[in-house]
Coordinates of C-alpha atoms in Angstrom, one line a residue:
X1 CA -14.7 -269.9 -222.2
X2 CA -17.8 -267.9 -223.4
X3 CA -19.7 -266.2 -220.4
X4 CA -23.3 -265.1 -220.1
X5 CA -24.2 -262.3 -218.8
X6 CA -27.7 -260.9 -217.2
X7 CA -28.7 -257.8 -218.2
X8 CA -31.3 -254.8 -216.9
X9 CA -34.1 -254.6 -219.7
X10 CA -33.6 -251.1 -220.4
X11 CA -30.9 -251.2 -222.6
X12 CA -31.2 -248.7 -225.6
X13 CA -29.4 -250.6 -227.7
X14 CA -31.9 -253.7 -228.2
X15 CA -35.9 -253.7 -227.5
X16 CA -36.7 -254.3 -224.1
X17 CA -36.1 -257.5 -222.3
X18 CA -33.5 -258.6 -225.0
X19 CA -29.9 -257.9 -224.5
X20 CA -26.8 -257.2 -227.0
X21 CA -24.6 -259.4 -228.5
X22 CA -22.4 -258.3 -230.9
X23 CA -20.4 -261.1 -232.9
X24 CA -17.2 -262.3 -234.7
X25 CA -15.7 -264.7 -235.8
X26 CA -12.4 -266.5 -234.9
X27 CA -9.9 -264.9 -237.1
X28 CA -11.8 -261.7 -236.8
X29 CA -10.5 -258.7 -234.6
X30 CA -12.7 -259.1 -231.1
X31 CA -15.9 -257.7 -230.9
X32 CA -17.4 -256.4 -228.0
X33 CA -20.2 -259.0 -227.1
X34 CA -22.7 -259.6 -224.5
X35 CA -24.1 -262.9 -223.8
X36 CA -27.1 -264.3 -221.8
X37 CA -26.2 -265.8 -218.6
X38 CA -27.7 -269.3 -217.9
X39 CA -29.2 -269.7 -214.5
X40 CA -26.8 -270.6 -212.1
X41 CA -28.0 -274.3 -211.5
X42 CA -27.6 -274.8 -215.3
X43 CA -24.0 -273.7 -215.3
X44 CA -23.3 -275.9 -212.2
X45 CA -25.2 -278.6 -214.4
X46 CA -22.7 -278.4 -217.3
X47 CA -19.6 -277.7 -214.9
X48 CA -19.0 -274.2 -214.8
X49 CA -20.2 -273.7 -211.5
X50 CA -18.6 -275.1 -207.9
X51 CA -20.7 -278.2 -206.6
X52 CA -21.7 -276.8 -203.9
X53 CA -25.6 -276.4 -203.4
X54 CA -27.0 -274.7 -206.6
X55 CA -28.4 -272.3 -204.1
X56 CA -25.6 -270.7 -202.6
X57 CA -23.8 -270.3 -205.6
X58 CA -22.9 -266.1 -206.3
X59 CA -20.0 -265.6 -208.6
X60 CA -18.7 -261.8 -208.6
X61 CA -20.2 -261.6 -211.8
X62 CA -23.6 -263.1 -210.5
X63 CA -22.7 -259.7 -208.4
X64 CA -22.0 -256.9 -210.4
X65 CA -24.4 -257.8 -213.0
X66 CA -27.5 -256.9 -211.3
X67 CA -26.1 -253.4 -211.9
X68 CA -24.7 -252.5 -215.1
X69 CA -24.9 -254.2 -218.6
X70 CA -21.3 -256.2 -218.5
X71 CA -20.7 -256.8 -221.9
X72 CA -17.7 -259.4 -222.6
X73 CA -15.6 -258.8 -225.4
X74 CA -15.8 -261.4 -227.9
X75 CA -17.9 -264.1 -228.7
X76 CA -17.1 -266.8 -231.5
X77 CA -19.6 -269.3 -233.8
X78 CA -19.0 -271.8 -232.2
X79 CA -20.7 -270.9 -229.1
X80 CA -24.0 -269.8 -230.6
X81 CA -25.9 -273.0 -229.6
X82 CA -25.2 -272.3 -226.2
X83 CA -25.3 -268.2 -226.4
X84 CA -28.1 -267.6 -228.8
X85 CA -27.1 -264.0 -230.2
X86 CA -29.9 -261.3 -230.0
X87 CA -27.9 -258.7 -231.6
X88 CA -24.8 -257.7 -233.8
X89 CA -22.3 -255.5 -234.8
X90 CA -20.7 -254.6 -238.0
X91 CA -17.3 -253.5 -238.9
X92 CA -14.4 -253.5 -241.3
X93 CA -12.8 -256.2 -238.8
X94 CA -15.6 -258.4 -239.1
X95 CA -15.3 -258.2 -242.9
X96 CA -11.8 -258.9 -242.6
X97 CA -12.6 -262.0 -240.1
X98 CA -15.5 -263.3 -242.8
X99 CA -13.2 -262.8 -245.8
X100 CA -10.7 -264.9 -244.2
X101 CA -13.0 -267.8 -243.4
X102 CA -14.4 -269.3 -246.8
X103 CA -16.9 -271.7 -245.4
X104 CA -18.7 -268.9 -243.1
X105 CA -22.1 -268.5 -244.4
X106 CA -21.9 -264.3 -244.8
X107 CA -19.2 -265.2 -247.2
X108 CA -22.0 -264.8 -249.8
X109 CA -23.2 -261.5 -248.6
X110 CA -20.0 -260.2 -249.0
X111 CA -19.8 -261.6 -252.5
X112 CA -23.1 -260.2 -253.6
X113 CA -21.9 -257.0 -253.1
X114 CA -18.6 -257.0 -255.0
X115 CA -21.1 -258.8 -257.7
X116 CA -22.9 -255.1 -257.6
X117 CA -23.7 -253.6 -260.9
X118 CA -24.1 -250.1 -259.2
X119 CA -20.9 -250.2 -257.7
X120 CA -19.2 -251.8 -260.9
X121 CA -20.1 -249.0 -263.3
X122 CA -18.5 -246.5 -261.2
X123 CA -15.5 -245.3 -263.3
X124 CA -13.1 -244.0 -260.0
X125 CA -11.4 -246.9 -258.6
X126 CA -11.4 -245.9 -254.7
X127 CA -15.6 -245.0 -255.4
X128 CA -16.1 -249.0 -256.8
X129 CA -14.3 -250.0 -253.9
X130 CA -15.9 -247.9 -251.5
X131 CA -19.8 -249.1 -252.9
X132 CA -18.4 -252.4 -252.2
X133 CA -17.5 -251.8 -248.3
X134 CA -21.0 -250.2 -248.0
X135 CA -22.8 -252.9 -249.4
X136 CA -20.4 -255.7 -248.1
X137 CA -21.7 -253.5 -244.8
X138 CA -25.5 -253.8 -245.1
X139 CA -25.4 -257.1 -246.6
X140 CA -23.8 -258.8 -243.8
X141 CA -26.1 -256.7 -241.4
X142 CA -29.2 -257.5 -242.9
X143 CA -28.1 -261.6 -242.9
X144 CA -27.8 -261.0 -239.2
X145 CA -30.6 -258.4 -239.0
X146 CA -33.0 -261.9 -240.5
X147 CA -31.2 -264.5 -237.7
X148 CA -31.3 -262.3 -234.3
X149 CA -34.1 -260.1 -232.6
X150 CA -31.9 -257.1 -231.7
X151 CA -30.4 -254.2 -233.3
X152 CA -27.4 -254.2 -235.6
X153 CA -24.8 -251.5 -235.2
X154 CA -23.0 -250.6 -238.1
X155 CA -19.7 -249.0 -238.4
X156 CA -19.5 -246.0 -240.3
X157 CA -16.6 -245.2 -242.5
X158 CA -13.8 -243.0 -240.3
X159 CA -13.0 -241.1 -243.6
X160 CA -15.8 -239.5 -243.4
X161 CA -15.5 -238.3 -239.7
X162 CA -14.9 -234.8 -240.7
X163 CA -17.6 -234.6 -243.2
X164 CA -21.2 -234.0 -241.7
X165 CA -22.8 -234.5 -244.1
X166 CA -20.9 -236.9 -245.4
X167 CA -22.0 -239.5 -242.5
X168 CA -25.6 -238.3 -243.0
X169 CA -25.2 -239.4 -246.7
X170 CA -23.5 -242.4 -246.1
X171 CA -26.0 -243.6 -243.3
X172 CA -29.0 -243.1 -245.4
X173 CA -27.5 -245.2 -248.1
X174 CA -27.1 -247.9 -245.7
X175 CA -30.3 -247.2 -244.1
X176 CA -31.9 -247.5 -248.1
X177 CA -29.8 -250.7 -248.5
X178 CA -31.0 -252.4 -245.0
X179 CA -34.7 -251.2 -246.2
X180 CA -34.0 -253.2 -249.4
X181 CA -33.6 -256.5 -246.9
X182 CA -36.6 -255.6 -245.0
X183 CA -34.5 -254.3 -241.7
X184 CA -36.2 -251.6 -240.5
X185 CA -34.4 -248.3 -239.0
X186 CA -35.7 -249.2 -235.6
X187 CA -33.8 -252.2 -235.8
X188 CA -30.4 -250.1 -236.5
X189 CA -27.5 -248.4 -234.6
X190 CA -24.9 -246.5 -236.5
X191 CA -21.3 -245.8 -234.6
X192 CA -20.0 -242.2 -235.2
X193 CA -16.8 -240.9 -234.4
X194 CA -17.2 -238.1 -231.8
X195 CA -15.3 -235.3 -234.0
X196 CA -17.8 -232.3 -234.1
X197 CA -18.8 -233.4 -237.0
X198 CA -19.9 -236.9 -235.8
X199 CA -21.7 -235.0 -233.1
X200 CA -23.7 -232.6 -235.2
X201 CA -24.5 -235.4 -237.9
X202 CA -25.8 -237.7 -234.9
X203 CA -27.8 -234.6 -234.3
X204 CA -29.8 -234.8 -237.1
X205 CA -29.7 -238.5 -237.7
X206 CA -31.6 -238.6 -234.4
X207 CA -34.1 -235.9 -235.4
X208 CA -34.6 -238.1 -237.5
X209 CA -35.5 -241.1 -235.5
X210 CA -32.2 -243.0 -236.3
X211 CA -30.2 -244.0 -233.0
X212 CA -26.4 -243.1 -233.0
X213 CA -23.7 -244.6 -231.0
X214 CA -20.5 -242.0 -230.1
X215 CA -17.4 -243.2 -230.0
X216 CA -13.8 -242.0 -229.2
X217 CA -15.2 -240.2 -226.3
X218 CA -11.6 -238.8 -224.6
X219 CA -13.0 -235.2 -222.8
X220 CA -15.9 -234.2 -220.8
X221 CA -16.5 -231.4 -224.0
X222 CA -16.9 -234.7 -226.5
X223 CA -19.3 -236.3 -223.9
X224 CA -21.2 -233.1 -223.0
X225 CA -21.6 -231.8 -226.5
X226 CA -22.7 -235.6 -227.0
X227 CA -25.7 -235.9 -224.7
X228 CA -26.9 -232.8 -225.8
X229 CA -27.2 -233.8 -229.3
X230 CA -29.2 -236.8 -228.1
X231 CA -26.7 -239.4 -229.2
X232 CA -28.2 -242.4 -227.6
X233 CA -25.1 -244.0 -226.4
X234 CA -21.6 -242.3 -225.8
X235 CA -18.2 -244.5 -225.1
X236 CA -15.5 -243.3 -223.2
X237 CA -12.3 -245.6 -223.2
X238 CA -11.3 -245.6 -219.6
X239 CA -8.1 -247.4 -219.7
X240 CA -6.9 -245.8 -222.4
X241 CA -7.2 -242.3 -220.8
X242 CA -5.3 -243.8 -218.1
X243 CA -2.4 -245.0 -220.6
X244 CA -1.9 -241.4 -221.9
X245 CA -2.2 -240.4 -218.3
X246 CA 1.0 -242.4 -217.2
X247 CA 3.2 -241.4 -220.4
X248 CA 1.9 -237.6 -220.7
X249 CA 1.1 -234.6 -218.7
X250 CA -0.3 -230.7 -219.8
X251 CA -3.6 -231.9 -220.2
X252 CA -5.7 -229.8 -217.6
X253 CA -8.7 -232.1 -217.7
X254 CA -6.4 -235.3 -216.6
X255 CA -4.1 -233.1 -214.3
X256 CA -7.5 -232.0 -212.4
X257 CA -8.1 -235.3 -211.9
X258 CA -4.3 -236.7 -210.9
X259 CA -4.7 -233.8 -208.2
X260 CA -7.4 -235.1 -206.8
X261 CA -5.6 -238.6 -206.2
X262 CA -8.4 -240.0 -208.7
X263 CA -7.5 -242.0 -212.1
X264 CA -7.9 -240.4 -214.9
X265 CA -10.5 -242.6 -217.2
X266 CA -12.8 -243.5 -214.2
X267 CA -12.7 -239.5 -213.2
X268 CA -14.1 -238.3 -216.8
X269 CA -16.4 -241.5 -216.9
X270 CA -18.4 -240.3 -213.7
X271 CA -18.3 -236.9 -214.4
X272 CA -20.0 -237.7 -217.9
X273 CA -22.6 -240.1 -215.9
X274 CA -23.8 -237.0 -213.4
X275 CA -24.1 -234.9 -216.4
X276 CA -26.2 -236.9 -218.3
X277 CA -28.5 -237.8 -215.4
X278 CA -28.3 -234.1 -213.5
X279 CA -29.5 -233.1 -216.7
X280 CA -31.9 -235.9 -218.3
X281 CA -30.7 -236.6 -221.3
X282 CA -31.5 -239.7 -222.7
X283 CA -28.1 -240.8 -223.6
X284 CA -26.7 -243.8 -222.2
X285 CA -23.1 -244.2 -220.9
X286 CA -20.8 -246.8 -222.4
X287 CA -17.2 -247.4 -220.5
X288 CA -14.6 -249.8 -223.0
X289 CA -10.4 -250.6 -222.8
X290 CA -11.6 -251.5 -218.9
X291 CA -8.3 -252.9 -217.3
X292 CA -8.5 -254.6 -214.0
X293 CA -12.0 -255.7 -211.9
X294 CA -11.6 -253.0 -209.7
X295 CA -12.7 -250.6 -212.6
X296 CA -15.2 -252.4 -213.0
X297 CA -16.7 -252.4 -209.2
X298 CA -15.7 -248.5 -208.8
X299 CA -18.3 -247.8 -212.1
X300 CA -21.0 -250.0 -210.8
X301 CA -24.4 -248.4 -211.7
X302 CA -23.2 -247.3 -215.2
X303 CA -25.1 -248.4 -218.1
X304 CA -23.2 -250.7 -220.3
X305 CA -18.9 -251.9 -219.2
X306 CA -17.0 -253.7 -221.7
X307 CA -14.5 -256.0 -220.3
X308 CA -12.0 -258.1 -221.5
X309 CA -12.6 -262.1 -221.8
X310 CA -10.2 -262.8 -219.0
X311 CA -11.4 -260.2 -216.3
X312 CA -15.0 -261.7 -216.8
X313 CA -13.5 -265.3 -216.0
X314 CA -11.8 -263.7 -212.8
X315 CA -15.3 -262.4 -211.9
X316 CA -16.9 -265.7 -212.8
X317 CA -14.4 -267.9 -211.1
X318 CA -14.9 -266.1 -208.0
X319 CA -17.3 -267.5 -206.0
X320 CA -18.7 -265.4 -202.8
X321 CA -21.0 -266.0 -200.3
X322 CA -24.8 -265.3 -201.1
X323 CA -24.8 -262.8 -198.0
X324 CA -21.9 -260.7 -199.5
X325 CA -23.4 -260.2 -202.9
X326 CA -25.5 -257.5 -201.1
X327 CA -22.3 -256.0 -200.2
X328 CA -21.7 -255.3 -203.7
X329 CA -23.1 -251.6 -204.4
X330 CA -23.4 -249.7 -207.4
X331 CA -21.7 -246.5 -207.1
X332 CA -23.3 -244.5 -209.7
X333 CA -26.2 -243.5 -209.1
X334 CA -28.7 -240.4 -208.5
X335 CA -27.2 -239.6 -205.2
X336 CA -23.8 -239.9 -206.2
X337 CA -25.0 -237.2 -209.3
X338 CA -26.3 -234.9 -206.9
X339 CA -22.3 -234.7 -205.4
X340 CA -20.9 -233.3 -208.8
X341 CA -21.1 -229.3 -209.4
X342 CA -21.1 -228.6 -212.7
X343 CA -19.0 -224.8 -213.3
X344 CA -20.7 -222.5 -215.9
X345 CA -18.5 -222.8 -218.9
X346 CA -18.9 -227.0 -218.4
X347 CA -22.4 -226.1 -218.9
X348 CA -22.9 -224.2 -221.8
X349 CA -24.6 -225.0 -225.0
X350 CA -21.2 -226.7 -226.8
X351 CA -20.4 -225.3 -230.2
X352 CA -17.4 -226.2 -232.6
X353 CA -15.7 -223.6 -231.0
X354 CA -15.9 -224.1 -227.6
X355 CA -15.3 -227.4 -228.2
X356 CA -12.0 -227.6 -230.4
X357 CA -11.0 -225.4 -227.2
X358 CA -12.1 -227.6 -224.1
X359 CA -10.3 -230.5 -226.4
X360 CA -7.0 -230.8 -224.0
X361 CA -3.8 -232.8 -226.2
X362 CA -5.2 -236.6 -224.4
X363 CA -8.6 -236.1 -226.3
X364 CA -7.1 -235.1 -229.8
X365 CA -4.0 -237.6 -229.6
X366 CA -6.4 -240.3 -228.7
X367 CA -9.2 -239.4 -231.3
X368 CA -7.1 -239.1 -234.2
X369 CA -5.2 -242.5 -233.1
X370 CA -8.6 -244.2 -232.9
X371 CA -9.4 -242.5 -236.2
X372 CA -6.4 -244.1 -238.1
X373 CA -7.0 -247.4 -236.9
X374 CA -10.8 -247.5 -238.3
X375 CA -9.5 -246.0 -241.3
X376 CA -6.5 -248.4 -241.6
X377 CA -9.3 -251.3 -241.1
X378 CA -11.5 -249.8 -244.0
X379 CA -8.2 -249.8 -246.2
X380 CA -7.2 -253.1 -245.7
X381 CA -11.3 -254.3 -246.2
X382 CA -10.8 -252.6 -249.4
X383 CA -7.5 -254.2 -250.7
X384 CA -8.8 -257.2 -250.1
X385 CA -12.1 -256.7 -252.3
X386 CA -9.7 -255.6 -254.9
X387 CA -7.2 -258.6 -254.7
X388 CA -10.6 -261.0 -255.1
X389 CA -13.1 -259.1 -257.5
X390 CA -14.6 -260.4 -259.2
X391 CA -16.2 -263.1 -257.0
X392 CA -16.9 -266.8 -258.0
X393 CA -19.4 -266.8 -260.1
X394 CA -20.4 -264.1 -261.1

């Protein structure tokens, strides 16, 4: 069941009054994905919706939405006649998902580039198939740069998440190669690890007018340092935090928080929100691995919430009264900021060394697990290319 979702219009991920959507396919690892919502007395029209009168129907999600960008977590092909996509992401797993699927019609962007003579008269095997990725990359964005009016974010390699300059390189190369298709850098997102590294590269990528997306967000140091780069969205991974929380102890960021009777992932996500705001940065707060609906009604008033498929069904399958949609509030918001006291080391001008030392064990397990898994997804992308170069004709 494929939702849709409305959406503020001040999303800094698409143009204002569009809204993301981020695809996959079927065999492809889920994307996150956010859909429009038809009106409600279109759903009840087509069936999704009670019977009663059109005018009294409020889902939970009819709710919450009015307050924060819900973002489902997949979307498929299929439902693109109902959902028309305004934006998209690319990744490794959507390569993966589009390789699998022969009669997909990026299959040929993906074959153009392993038809590449730049890449093919490189002599090192790992630098041919690395081209490839890159192009196979910006190919596939540009095909969906040419179909929907949003931006598309593109995955940048996790190898190269230690390597400032590094990601600068290998964002202007795909930058040069979406310029090639006629996509424009205002059209474009690129996803950074939040090693310092990441941070400082997305510090001069947006100098330079490109937008950056931060992710693996696991300490208030990652965010922090972040924001004041001017990273234009961070992501912290609530649930997960939570998950390390249960299993582990010693970190004193999470142990604060456990003192305090308060979970651990929705603790560092609101305490990154007052920061940003108490301070005006421009970055915008994204909250992913989101477990349960309660999560999502204590973040209210946050920017952007992934969900899972099944959580936004709960949401839309639960239908309230019209009166007691008012009683949904958001609880983040410029009066909640004004609660949070920020200590004098918390506000400091983050460095690499202050940083690698605010970094307590849950941040570096989880960041170098998240690492390994984009890596592990840019190996397999590559195996692949090398199992089926050269394409069909060519």
């Amino acid at each position: 069941m494929a939702l849709s979702v409305s959406t503020p219009t001040s999303s800094s991920l698409v143009p204002s009054s569009r809204q993301v959507v981020r695809l996959t396919s079927r065999s492809a690892k889920p994307a996150t994905s956010s859909l429009r919502r038809l009106p409600v007395a279109a759903r009840a029209a087509a069936g999704n919706a009670p019977t009663s009168p059109v005018s009294e129907v409020v889902t939970e999600l009819d709710a919450v939405a009015g307050f924060s960008e819900i973002v489902p977590d997949t979307v498929v092909f299929d439902d693109f006649e109902r959902f028309a996509p305004t934006a998209a992401t690319v990744s490794s797993s959507l390569l993966l998902g589009i390789a699998g699927l022969p009669d997909t019609k990026f299959k040929s962007a993906i074959d153009t580039a392993l038809a590449d003579g730049e890449c093919n008269a490189l002599e090192k095997p790992e630098d041919r198939m690395s081209c490839y990725l890159t192009k196979a990359l910006a190919n596939v964005g540009a095909e969906l740069a040419h179909q929907v009016p949003g931006r598309v974010s593109t995955e940048i390699d996790a190898r190269l998440a230690y390597d400032t300059q590094g990601i600068i390189h290998r964002v202007h190369e795909l930058l040069n190669l979406y310029n090639q298709h006629d996509v424009s850098t205002d059209r474009l997102l690129f996803k950074i690890p939040a090693t310092w590294q990441g941070i400082e590269a997305s510090r001069l990528l947006e100098s330079e007018g490109v937008q950056t997306h931060l992710t693996f967000v696991y300490s208030f140091a990652q965010a922090a340092a972040a924001a004041q780069a001017g990273a234009s969205v961070v992501q912290i991974f609530v649930g997960r935090l939570r998950d390390w929380a249960r299993n582990h102890s010693g970190d004193p960021e999470i142990d604060e928080a456990l003192k305090k009777g308060e979970d651990a992932g929705l603790a560092l996500a609101k305490k990154v929100y007052a920061y940003i705001h108490r301070n005006g940065y421009k970055t915008k707060l994204m909250v992913a691995a989101i477990r349960n609906k309660q999560d999502i009604f204590s973040l209210l008033g946050i920017d952007y919430i992934i969900a899972p498929l099944k959580i936004l069904q709960s949401l839309e399958e639960s239908v309230t009264d019209p009166d007691v949609k008012y009683g949904y509030v958001p609880k983040l918001t410029p009066a909640f900021c004004k609660t949070y006291n920020f200590t004098e080391e918390e506000l400091v001008k983050w460095d690499q060394l202050s940083l690698s030392a605010a970094m307590g064990p849950a941040a570096e397990e989880l960041l170098a697990s998240g690492l390994e898994g984009y890596v592990n997804q840019a190996r397999r992308v590559e195996e692949l290319f090398g199992k089926i170069w050269p394409p069909p004709n060519v």
